[in-house]
């Protein structure tokens, strides 16, 4: 397990940022923008002159209301308020609604070297996009050794020692109509609401290593339906060499979890031996995990049924015993 170091400097490529959020560059001096750890702010109060508790590290987003306020000011007053605001080192300044008034901020942008951008989206929509984008960037991330697949809509991370057959099992799962997300290295992020999202490093997307064959392109061989960019990680399946001395769980009541970035994820250990159809077993495990999420625990239902049957047998024996005692008393 390795923690990702790629975002420690907090710098994001400006072209990538503009492409993802669909922004137009009006003025910029740097090809990078610092978004990691940033929030979002609408600077209405600041443009009015109130800077108490102002967090200058946030992305600044301006809409129709702020523009209308500025246009209503005396030109010299407006220029001074904009100059005062742009003297603060915020990451970037975005004008929404495809407004033409970006010219109001160009002089101050050049003077202080601030990045000035423009969006066609309305303010609320842009806010949602920025929150999601920044959350993704600032999310805790680790790299795990394993294979990530989606089986019946369930994100399954397959782990285990090298050479045990993780990739070969995943290939069989893909052939059965499911999706590959990542092979060998899985990048895992903890996003909002305590969810884990797994994806493949860009270099490894769609590729898989099969011993004896080499590197294959799953998307080319099996089509676009066989791959997926990312998936939430719902369970972990750990493959392990069969050991006759190990007390394997026969019922499924002994539920195990594994901690990934502070989130407990259900973990199922599957012993590997000749003749076992691992792809079929993993399909069954995925469906079983989904039924548990819907509140149906088949192992518990089975045990309850057995316990109920035992209670009936005990009750039947007690009734029989009482009947025999009554018959003995009558004979006497």
mmCIF file of C-alpha atoms in Angstrom:
data_model
loop_
_atom_site.group_PDB
_atom_site.id
_atom_site.type_symbol
_atom_site.label_atom_id
_atom_site.label_comp_id
_atom_site.label_asym_id
_atom_site.label_seq_id
_atom_site.Cartn_x
_atom_site.Cartn_y
_atom_site.Cartn_z
ATOM 1 C CA UNK A 1 0.000 0.000 0.000
ATOM 2 C CA UNK A 2 1.528 3.306 -1.084
ATOM 3 C CA UNK A 3 0.268 6.837 -0.528
ATOM 4 C CA UNK A 4 0.195 9.004 -3.642
ATOM 5 C CA UNK A 5 2.676 11.897 -3.613
ATOM 6 C CA UNK A 6 1.657 13.460 -6.922
ATOM 7 C CA UNK A 7 -0.403 16.296 -5.449
ATOM 8 C CA UNK A 8 1.837 17.427 -2.618
ATOM 9 C CA UNK A 9 2.882 20.643 -4.385
ATOM 10 C CA UNK A 10 -0.769 21.690 -4.847
ATOM 11 C CA UNK A 11 -0.308 22.806 -8.445
ATOM 12 C CA UNK A 12 -2.765 21.858 -11.190
ATOM 13 C CA UNK A 13 -2.216 22.400 -14.906
ATOM 14 C CA UNK A 14 -4.337 25.342 -16.016
ATOM 15 C CA UNK A 15 -5.204 23.797 -19.393
ATOM 16 C CA UNK A 16 -6.429 20.619 -17.682
ATOM 17 C CA UNK A 17 -8.478 22.661 -15.221
ATOM 18 C CA UNK A 18 -10.099 24.738 -17.970
ATOM 19 C CA UNK A 19 -10.837 21.664 -20.062
ATOM 20 C CA UNK A 20 -12.464 19.779 -17.172
ATOM 21 C CA UNK A 21 -14.610 22.690 -15.977
ATOM 22 C CA UNK A 22 -15.115 24.182 -19.471
ATOM 23 C CA UNK A 23 -13.535 27.560 -18.769
ATOM 24 C CA UNK A 24 -12.185 30.214 -21.122
ATOM 25 C CA UNK A 25 -8.823 31.793 -20.331
ATOM 26 C CA UNK A 26 -8.951 35.595 -20.381
ATOM 27 C CA UNK A 27 -5.616 36.402 -18.742
ATOM 28 C CA UNK A 28 -2.948 34.329 -17.002
ATOM 29 C CA UNK A 29 0.767 34.452 -16.276
ATOM 30 C CA UNK A 30 1.309 30.900 -15.029
ATOM 31 C CA UNK A 31 0.420 27.567 -16.627
ATOM 32 C CA UNK A 32 -0.511 26.251 -13.179
ATOM 33 C CA UNK A 33 -3.178 27.092 -10.626
ATOM 34 C CA UNK A 34 -3.159 26.152 -6.939
ATOM 35 C CA UNK A 35 -6.445 24.368 -6.177
ATOM 36 C CA UNK A 36 -5.482 21.745 -3.599
ATOM 37 C CA UNK A 37 -7.194 22.542 -0.338
ATOM 38 C CA UNK A 38 -9.014 25.502 -1.863
ATOM 39 C CA UNK A 39 -12.642 26.335 -1.280
ATOM 40 C CA UNK A 40 -14.929 28.616 -3.286
ATOM 41 C CA UNK A 41 -16.012 32.155 -2.512
ATOM 42 C CA UNK A 42 -18.400 34.707 -3.998
ATOM 43 C CA UNK A 43 -16.700 38.030 -3.217
ATOM 44 C CA UNK A 44 -19.762 40.239 -2.834
ATOM 45 C CA UNK A 45 -18.812 41.407 0.673
ATOM 46 C CA UNK A 46 -15.187 41.917 -0.276
ATOM 47 C CA UNK A 47 -16.047 44.050 -3.306
ATOM 48 C CA UNK A 48 -18.167 46.124 -0.954
ATOM 49 C CA UNK A 49 -15.091 46.599 1.239
ATOM 50 C CA UNK A 50 -15.504 44.018 4.038
ATOM 51 C CA UNK A 51 -12.387 41.821 4.345
ATOM 52 C CA UNK A 52 -12.752 40.440 7.873
ATOM 53 C CA UNK A 53 -12.504 36.620 7.817
ATOM 54 C CA UNK A 54 -11.758 36.695 4.067
ATOM 55 C CA UNK A 55 -9.979 33.504 2.937
ATOM 56 C CA UNK A 56 -7.816 34.563 -0.006
ATOM 57 C CA UNK A 57 -6.849 30.943 -0.741
ATOM 58 C CA UNK A 58 -10.246 30.212 -2.259
ATOM 59 C CA UNK A 59 -11.293 30.252 -5.903
ATOM 60 C CA UNK A 60 -13.277 33.459 -6.513
ATOM 61 C CA UNK A 61 -16.519 33.144 -8.503
ATOM 62 C CA UNK A 62 -18.535 36.175 -9.587
ATOM 63 C CA UNK A 63 -21.996 36.323 -11.154
ATOM 64 C CA UNK A 64 -24.688 38.724 -12.289
ATOM 65 C CA UNK A 65 -25.379 40.233 -8.859
ATOM 66 C CA UNK A 66 -21.764 41.259 -8.237
ATOM 67 C CA UNK A 67 -21.372 42.596 -11.772
ATOM 68 C CA UNK A 68 -24.564 44.659 -11.432
ATOM 69 C CA UNK A 69 -23.274 46.091 -8.159
ATOM 70 C CA UNK A 70 -19.938 47.070 -9.702
ATOM 71 C CA UNK A 71 -21.562 48.665 -12.774
ATOM 72 C CA UNK A 72 -23.711 50.780 -10.460
ATOM 73 C CA UNK A 73 -20.620 52.339 -8.849
ATOM 74 C CA UNK A 74 -18.745 55.447 -9.889
ATOM 75 C CA UNK A 75 -15.971 54.302 -12.328
ATOM 76 C CA UNK A 76 -13.146 55.494 -10.057
ATOM 77 C CA UNK A 77 -14.702 53.846 -6.997
ATOM 78 C CA UNK A 78 -15.256 50.654 -8.971
ATOM 79 C CA UNK A 79 -11.652 50.613 -10.176
ATOM 80 C CA UNK A 80 -10.343 51.084 -6.636
ATOM 81 C CA UNK A 81 -12.534 48.310 -5.189
ATOM 82 C CA UNK A 82 -11.424 45.871 -7.905
ATOM 83 C CA UNK A 83 -7.780 46.860 -7.390
ATOM 84 C CA UNK A 84 -8.088 46.308 -3.630
ATOM 85 C CA UNK A 85 -9.635 42.887 -4.167
ATOM 86 C CA UNK A 86 -7.092 41.702 -6.730
ATOM 87 C CA UNK A 87 -4.243 42.624 -4.404
ATOM 88 C CA UNK A 88 -5.100 39.434 -2.472
ATOM 89 C CA UNK A 89 -3.343 36.243 -3.725
ATOM 90 C CA UNK A 90 -6.371 34.085 -4.629
ATOM 91 C CA UNK A 91 -5.850 31.094 -7.001
ATOM 92 C CA UNK A 92 -8.101 32.359 -9.814
ATOM 93 C CA UNK A 93 -11.073 34.599 -10.591
ATOM 94 C CA UNK A 94 -13.996 33.232 -12.648
ATOM 95 C CA UNK A 95 -16.761 35.283 -14.281
ATOM 96 C CA UNK A 96 -19.976 33.261 -14.836
ATOM 97 C CA UNK A 97 -22.960 33.488 -17.214
ATOM 98 C CA UNK A 98 -20.660 34.201 -20.193
ATOM 99 C CA UNK A 99 -20.796 37.866 -19.186
ATOM 100 C CA UNK A 100 -18.918 40.396 -21.305
ATOM 101 C CA UNK A 101 -17.763 42.420 -18.283
ATOM 102 C CA UNK A 102 -14.485 40.532 -17.898
ATOM 103 C CA UNK A 103 -12.854 43.726 -19.155
ATOM 104 C CA UNK A 104 -13.547 45.252 -15.730
ATOM 105 C CA UNK A 105 -10.926 42.957 -14.193
ATOM 106 C CA UNK A 106 -8.248 42.708 -16.875
ATOM 107 C CA UNK A 107 -6.170 45.679 -15.699
ATOM 108 C CA UNK A 108 -6.050 44.429 -12.103
ATOM 109 C CA UNK A 109 -5.344 40.864 -13.299
ATOM 110 C CA UNK A 110 -2.297 42.043 -15.221
ATOM 111 C CA UNK A 111 -1.145 44.341 -12.422
ATOM 112 C CA UNK A 112 -1.163 41.598 -9.759
ATOM 113 C CA UNK A 113 -0.644 38.557 -11.985
ATOM 114 C CA UNK A 114 -3.985 36.950 -11.156
ATOM 115 C CA UNK A 115 -5.556 34.292 -13.382
ATOM 116 C CA UNK A 116 -8.794 35.542 -14.951
ATOM 117 C CA UNK A 117 -11.222 32.963 -16.397
ATOM 118 C CA UNK A 118 -14.721 32.932 -17.864
ATOM 119 C CA UNK A 119 -17.541 30.370 -17.731
ATOM 120 C CA UNK A 120 -20.741 30.006 -19.750
ATOM 121 C CA UNK A 121 -22.417 28.244 -16.820
ATOM 122 C CA UNK A 122 -24.595 29.993 -14.297
ATOM 123 C CA UNK A 123 -23.137 30.503 -10.841
ATOM 124 C CA UNK A 124 -24.798 27.619 -8.982
ATOM 125 C CA UNK A 125 -23.930 25.072 -11.674
ATOM 126 C CA UNK A 126 -20.304 26.191 -11.703
ATOM 127 C CA UNK A 127 -20.187 25.950 -7.913
ATOM 128 C CA UNK A 128 -21.233 22.293 -8.023
ATOM 129 C CA UNK A 129 -18.665 21.489 -10.699
ATOM 130 C CA UNK A 130 -15.881 23.225 -8.785
ATOM 131 C CA UNK A 131 -16.759 21.510 -5.504
ATOM 132 C CA UNK A 132 -16.701 18.069 -7.149
ATOM 133 C CA UNK A 133 -13.482 18.814 -9.021
ATOM 134 C CA UNK A 134 -11.628 20.180 -5.987
ATOM 135 C CA UNK A 135 -12.891 17.340 -3.774
ATOM 136 C CA UNK A 136 -11.509 14.846 -6.259
ATOM 137 C CA UNK A 137 -8.140 16.602 -6.347
ATOM 138 C CA UNK A 138 -7.784 17.002 -2.595
ATOM 139 C CA UNK A 139 -9.111 13.538 -1.701
ATOM 140 C CA UNK A 140 -6.737 11.235 0.231
ATOM 141 C CA UNK A 141 -5.216 8.779 -2.253
ATOM 142 C CA UNK A 142 -3.276 5.526 -2.047
ATOM 143 C CA UNK A 143 -2.040 2.977 -4.561
ATOM 144 C CA UNK A 144 -2.925 -0.670 -3.947
ATOM 145 C CA UNK A 145 -1.562 -3.823 -5.581
ATOM 146 C CA UNK A 146 -4.458 -5.767 -7.062
ATOM 147 C CA UNK A 147 -7.085 -5.890 -9.788
ATOM 148 C CA UNK A 148 -10.282 -3.851 -9.767
ATOM 149 C CA UNK A 149 -13.369 -5.064 -11.634
ATOM 150 C CA UNK A 150 -17.066 -4.254 -11.679
ATOM 151 C CA UNK A 151 -19.287 -7.312 -11.311
ATOM 152 C CA UNK A 152 -23.067 -6.848 -11.531
ATOM 153 C CA UNK A 153 -22.574 -3.207 -10.557
ATOM 154 C CA UNK A 154 -20.435 -4.092 -7.522
ATOM 155 C CA UNK A 155 -16.875 -2.743 -7.375
ATOM 156 C CA UNK A 156 -14.630 -5.698 -6.443
ATOM 157 C CA UNK A 157 -10.961 -5.263 -5.552
ATOM 158 C CA UNK A 158 -9.119 -8.562 -5.985
ATOM 159 C CA UNK A 159 -5.948 -8.873 -3.912
ATOM 160 C CA UNK A 160 -3.489 -11.625 -3.097
ATOM 161 C CA UNK A 161 0.161 -12.629 -3.540
ATOM 162 C CA UNK A 162 1.874 -12.338 -6.929
ATOM 163 C CA UNK A 163 1.296 -15.286 -9.228
ATOM 164 C CA UNK A 164 -1.880 -16.519 -7.535
ATOM 165 C CA UNK A 165 -4.012 -15.680 -10.595
ATOM 166 C CA UNK A 166 -5.587 -12.290 -9.984
ATOM 167 C CA UNK A 167 -5.237 -11.078 -13.579
ATOM 168 C CA UNK A 168 -6.270 -14.409 -15.093
ATOM 169 C CA UNK A 169 -9.372 -14.451 -12.890
ATOM 170 C CA UNK A 170 -10.175 -10.863 -13.869
ATOM 171 C CA UNK A 171 -9.808 -11.777 -17.550
ATOM 172 C CA UNK A 172 -12.352 -14.573 -17.146
ATOM 173 C CA UNK A 173 -14.663 -12.116 -15.362
ATOM 174 C CA UNK A 174 -14.357 -9.718 -18.330
ATOM 175 C CA UNK A 175 -15.158 -12.569 -20.744
ATOM 176 C CA UNK A 176 -18.338 -13.214 -18.736
ATOM 177 C CA UNK A 177 -19.558 -9.682 -19.530
ATOM 178 C CA UNK A 178 -18.207 -7.589 -16.669
ATOM 179 C CA UNK A 179 -15.807 -4.596 -16.662
ATOM 180 C CA UNK A 180 -12.119 -4.139 -15.953
ATOM 181 C CA UNK A 181 -11.103 -0.921 -14.232
ATOM 182 C CA UNK A 182 -7.460 -1.507 -13.266
ATOM 183 C CA UNK A 183 -4.879 -4.281 -13.311
ATOM 184 C CA UNK A 184 -1.799 -4.555 -11.079
ATOM 185 C CA UNK A 185 -1.953 -0.998 -9.642
ATOM 186 C CA UNK A 186 -5.213 0.508 -8.376
ATOM 187 C CA UNK A 187 -5.374 4.195 -7.440
ATOM 188 C CA UNK A 188 -7.903 4.585 -4.613
ATOM 189 C CA UNK A 189 -9.404 7.884 -3.459
ATOM 190 C CA UNK A 190 -11.576 8.621 -0.475
ATOM 191 C CA UNK A 191 -14.188 11.070 -1.728
ATOM 192 C CA UNK A 192 -17.161 12.746 -0.082
ATOM 193 C CA UNK A 193 -19.628 10.748 2.023
ATOM 194 C CA UNK A 194 -16.930 8.252 2.945
ATOM 195 C CA UNK A 195 -16.873 6.480 -0.404
ATOM 196 C CA UNK A 196 -13.826 4.845 -1.964
ATOM 197 C CA UNK A 197 -13.337 5.339 -5.695
ATOM 198 C CA UNK A 198 -10.849 3.209 -7.615
ATOM 199 C CA UNK A 199 -9.278 3.871 -10.997
ATOM 200 C CA UNK A 200 -6.229 2.923 -13.044
ATOM 201 C CA UNK A 201 -3.121 5.069 -13.445
ATOM 202 C CA UNK A 202 -3.276 6.759 -16.866
ATOM 203 C CA UNK A 203 -0.322 4.725 -18.162
ATOM 204 C CA UNK A 204 -2.029 1.401 -17.323
ATOM 205 C CA UNK A 205 -5.602 2.163 -18.439
ATOM 206 C CA UNK A 206 -7.217 -0.809 -20.279
ATOM 207 C CA UNK A 207 -3.994 -2.866 -20.159
ATOM 208 C CA UNK A 208 -3.554 -6.199 -18.399
ATOM 209 C CA UNK A 209 -0.580 -8.521 -17.913
ATOM 210 C CA UNK A 210 -1.244 -12.219 -18.473
ATOM 211 C CA UNK A 211 1.675 -14.518 -17.678
ATOM 212 C CA UNK A 212 2.705 -16.458 -20.777
ATOM 213 C CA UNK A 213 1.022 -13.986 -23.146
ATOM 214 C CA UNK A 214 2.286 -10.623 -21.963
ATOM 215 C CA UNK A 215 0.514 -7.270 -22.085
ATOM 216 C CA UNK A 216 -2.948 -7.188 -23.677
ATOM 217 C CA UNK A 217 -5.288 -4.279 -24.424
ATOM 218 C CA UNK A 218 -8.651 -5.331 -22.979
ATOM 219 C CA UNK A 219 -10.545 -2.530 -24.711
ATOM 220 C CA UNK A 220 -9.183 -3.515 -28.138
ATOM 221 C CA UNK A 221 -9.751 -7.244 -27.645
ATOM 222 C CA UNK A 222 -13.172 -7.193 -25.972
ATOM 223 C CA UNK A 223 -14.627 -3.799 -26.832
ATOM 224 C CA UNK A 224 -15.549 -0.630 -24.968
ATOM 225 C CA UNK A 225 -18.146 -2.450 -22.843
ATOM 226 C CA UNK A 226 -15.323 -4.466 -21.210
ATOM 227 C CA UNK A 227 -13.628 -1.482 -19.552
ATOM 228 C CA UNK A 228 -14.622 1.355 -17.275
ATOM 229 C CA UNK A 229 -12.741 4.417 -16.033
ATOM 230 C CA UNK A 230 -13.584 4.131 -12.328
ATOM 231 C CA UNK A 231 -15.900 2.442 -9.855
ATOM 232 C CA UNK A 232 -16.729 2.630 -6.169
ATOM 233 C CA UNK A 233 -15.012 -0.089 -4.158
ATOM 234 C CA UNK A 234 -17.748 -2.096 -2.419
ATOM 235 C CA UNK A 235 -15.799 -5.173 -1.352
ATOM 236 C CA UNK A 236 -12.353 -6.782 -1.331
ATOM 237 C CA UNK A 237 -11.738 -10.396 -2.324
ATOM 238 C CA UNK A 238 -8.418 -11.760 -1.125
ATOM 239 C CA UNK A 239 -7.117 -14.837 -2.945
ATOM 240 C CA UNK A 240 -5.031 -17.221 -0.875
ATOM 241 C CA UNK A 241 -3.378 -20.564 -1.588
ATOM 242 C CA UNK A 242 -5.420 -23.447 -0.206
ATOM 243 C CA UNK A 243 -4.191 -24.667 3.172
ATOM 244 C CA UNK A 244 -5.900 -27.741 4.600
ATOM 245 C CA UNK A 245 -4.942 -26.638 8.118
ATOM 246 C CA UNK A 246 -6.729 -23.299 7.824
ATOM 247 C CA UNK A 247 -10.187 -23.114 9.466
ATOM 248 C CA UNK A 248 -12.076 -21.679 6.498
ATOM 249 C CA UNK A 249 -15.495 -20.167 7.180
ATOM 250 C CA UNK A 250 -18.086 -22.639 5.905
ATOM 251 C CA UNK A 251 -21.197 -20.594 6.644
ATOM 252 C CA UNK A 252 -20.283 -16.972 5.920
ATOM 253 C CA UNK A 253 -21.196 -15.641 9.361
ATOM 254 C CA UNK A 254 -17.640 -14.612 10.194
ATOM 255 C CA UNK A 255 -17.621 -11.271 8.356
ATOM 256 C CA UNK A 256 -14.229 -9.626 7.936
ATOM 257 C CA UNK A 257 -13.375 -6.060 6.934
ATOM 258 C CA UNK A 258 -10.238 -4.264 5.807
ATOM 259 C CA UNK A 259 -9.369 -0.646 6.533
ATOM 260 C CA UNK A 260 -8.705 1.457 3.427
ATOM 261 C CA UNK A 261 -8.139 5.158 4.067
ATOM 262 C CA UNK A 262 -10.112 4.926 7.295
ATOM 263 C CA UNK A 263 -13.119 3.159 5.739
ATOM 264 C CA UNK A 264 -14.002 -0.416 6.682
ATOM 265 C CA UNK A 265 -14.634 -2.425 3.505
ATOM 266 C CA UNK A 266 -16.080 -5.978 3.559
ATOM 267 C CA UNK A 267 -13.376 -8.545 2.803
ATOM 268 C CA UNK A 268 -13.889 -12.127 1.667
ATOM 269 C CA UNK A 269 -11.024 -14.633 1.642
ATOM 270 C CA UNK A 270 -11.225 -17.244 -1.128
ATOM 271 C CA UNK A 271 -8.829 -20.201 -1.017
ATOM 272 C CA UNK A 272 -7.373 -21.071 -4.421
ATOM 273 C CA UNK A 273 -6.982 -24.689 -5.518
ATOM 274 C CA UNK A 274 -7.188 -26.670 -8.734
ATOM 275 C CA UNK A 275 -10.672 -27.042 -10.189
ATOM 276 C CA UNK A 276 -12.244 -24.026 -8.452
ATOM 277 C CA UNK A 277 -13.998 -21.602 -10.811
ATOM 278 C CA UNK A 278 -12.829 -18.338 -9.261
ATOM 279 C CA UNK A 279 -14.717 -16.116 -11.705
ATOM 280 C CA UNK A 280 -18.003 -17.829 -10.826
ATOM 281 C CA UNK A 281 -17.204 -17.643 -7.111
ATOM 282 C CA UNK A 282 -16.442 -13.908 -7.350
ATOM 283 C CA UNK A 283 -19.692 -13.312 -9.251
ATOM 284 C CA UNK A 284 -21.559 -15.090 -6.456
ATOM 285 C CA UNK A 285 -19.687 -13.125 -3.790
ATOM 286 C CA UNK A 286 -20.587 -9.841 -5.522
ATOM 287 C CA UNK A 287 -24.280 -10.726 -5.717
ATOM 288 C CA UNK A 288 -24.242 -11.928 -2.114
ATOM 289 C CA UNK A 289 -22.641 -8.645 -1.012
ATOM 290 C CA UNK A 290 -25.361 -6.692 -2.806
ATOM 291 C CA UNK A 291 -28.140 -8.711 -1.145
ATOM 292 C CA UNK A 292 -26.538 -7.947 2.235
ATOM 293 C CA UNK A 293 -26.682 -4.234 1.407
ATOM 294 C CA UNK A 294 -30.408 -4.681 0.780
ATOM 295 C CA UNK A 295 -30.787 -6.300 4.185
ATOM 296 C CA UNK A 296 -30.868 -10.003 3.252
ATOM 297 C CA UNK A 297 -28.115 -12.119 4.846
ATOM 298 C CA UNK A 298 -28.449 -15.635 3.439
ATOM 299 C CA UNK A 299 -26.047 -17.254 5.939
ATOM 300 C CA UNK A 300 -27.957 -15.748 8.846
ATOM 301 C CA UNK A 301 -31.284 -16.817 7.324
ATOM 302 C CA UNK A 302 -29.953 -20.377 6.982
ATOM 303 C CA UNK A 303 -28.711 -20.444 10.583
ATOM 304 C CA UNK A 304 -32.025 -19.070 11.834
ATOM 305 C CA UNK A 305 -33.831 -21.765 9.858
ATOM 306 C CA UNK A 306 -31.612 -24.481 11.349
ATOM 307 C CA UNK A 307 -32.142 -23.066 14.849
ATOM 308 C CA UNK A 308 -35.911 -22.979 14.279
ATOM 309 C CA UNK A 309 -35.866 -26.568 13.085
ATOM 310 C CA UNK A 310 -33.866 -27.612 16.139
ATOM 311 C CA UNK A 311 -36.401 -25.853 18.383
ATOM 312 C CA UNK A 312 -39.204 -27.776 16.665
ATOM 313 C CA UNK A 313 -37.371 -31.055 17.196
ATOM 314 C CA UNK A 314 -36.807 -30.259 20.856
ATOM 315 C CA UNK A 315 -40.482 -29.336 21.252
ATOM 316 C CA UNK A 316 -41.518 -32.517 19.470
ATOM 317 C CA UNK A 317 -39.345 -34.650 21.751
ATOM 318 C CA UNK A 318 -40.731 -32.934 24.843
ATOM 319 C CA UNK A 319 -44.307 -33.537 23.687
ATOM 320 C CA UNK A 320 -43.511 -37.164 22.980
ATOM 321 C CA UNK A 321 -41.892 -37.537 26.386
ATOM 322 C CA UNK A 322 -44.924 -36.034 28.131
ATOM 323 C CA UNK A 323 -47.256 -38.312 26.191
ATOM 324 C CA UNK A 324 -45.214 -41.388 27.179
ATOM 325 C CA UNK A 325 -45.235 -40.289 30.814
ATOM 326 C CA UNK A 326 -49.002 -39.812 30.705
ATOM 327 C CA UNK A 327 -49.509 -43.246 29.177
ATOM 328 C CA UNK A 328 -47.308 -44.790 31.880
ATOM 329 C CA UNK A 329 -49.320 -43.118 34.618
ATOM 330 C CA UNK A 330 -52.579 -44.409 33.107
ATOM 331 C CA UNK A 331 -51.223 -47.965 33.020
ATOM 332 C CA UNK A 332 -50.389 -47.734 36.704
#
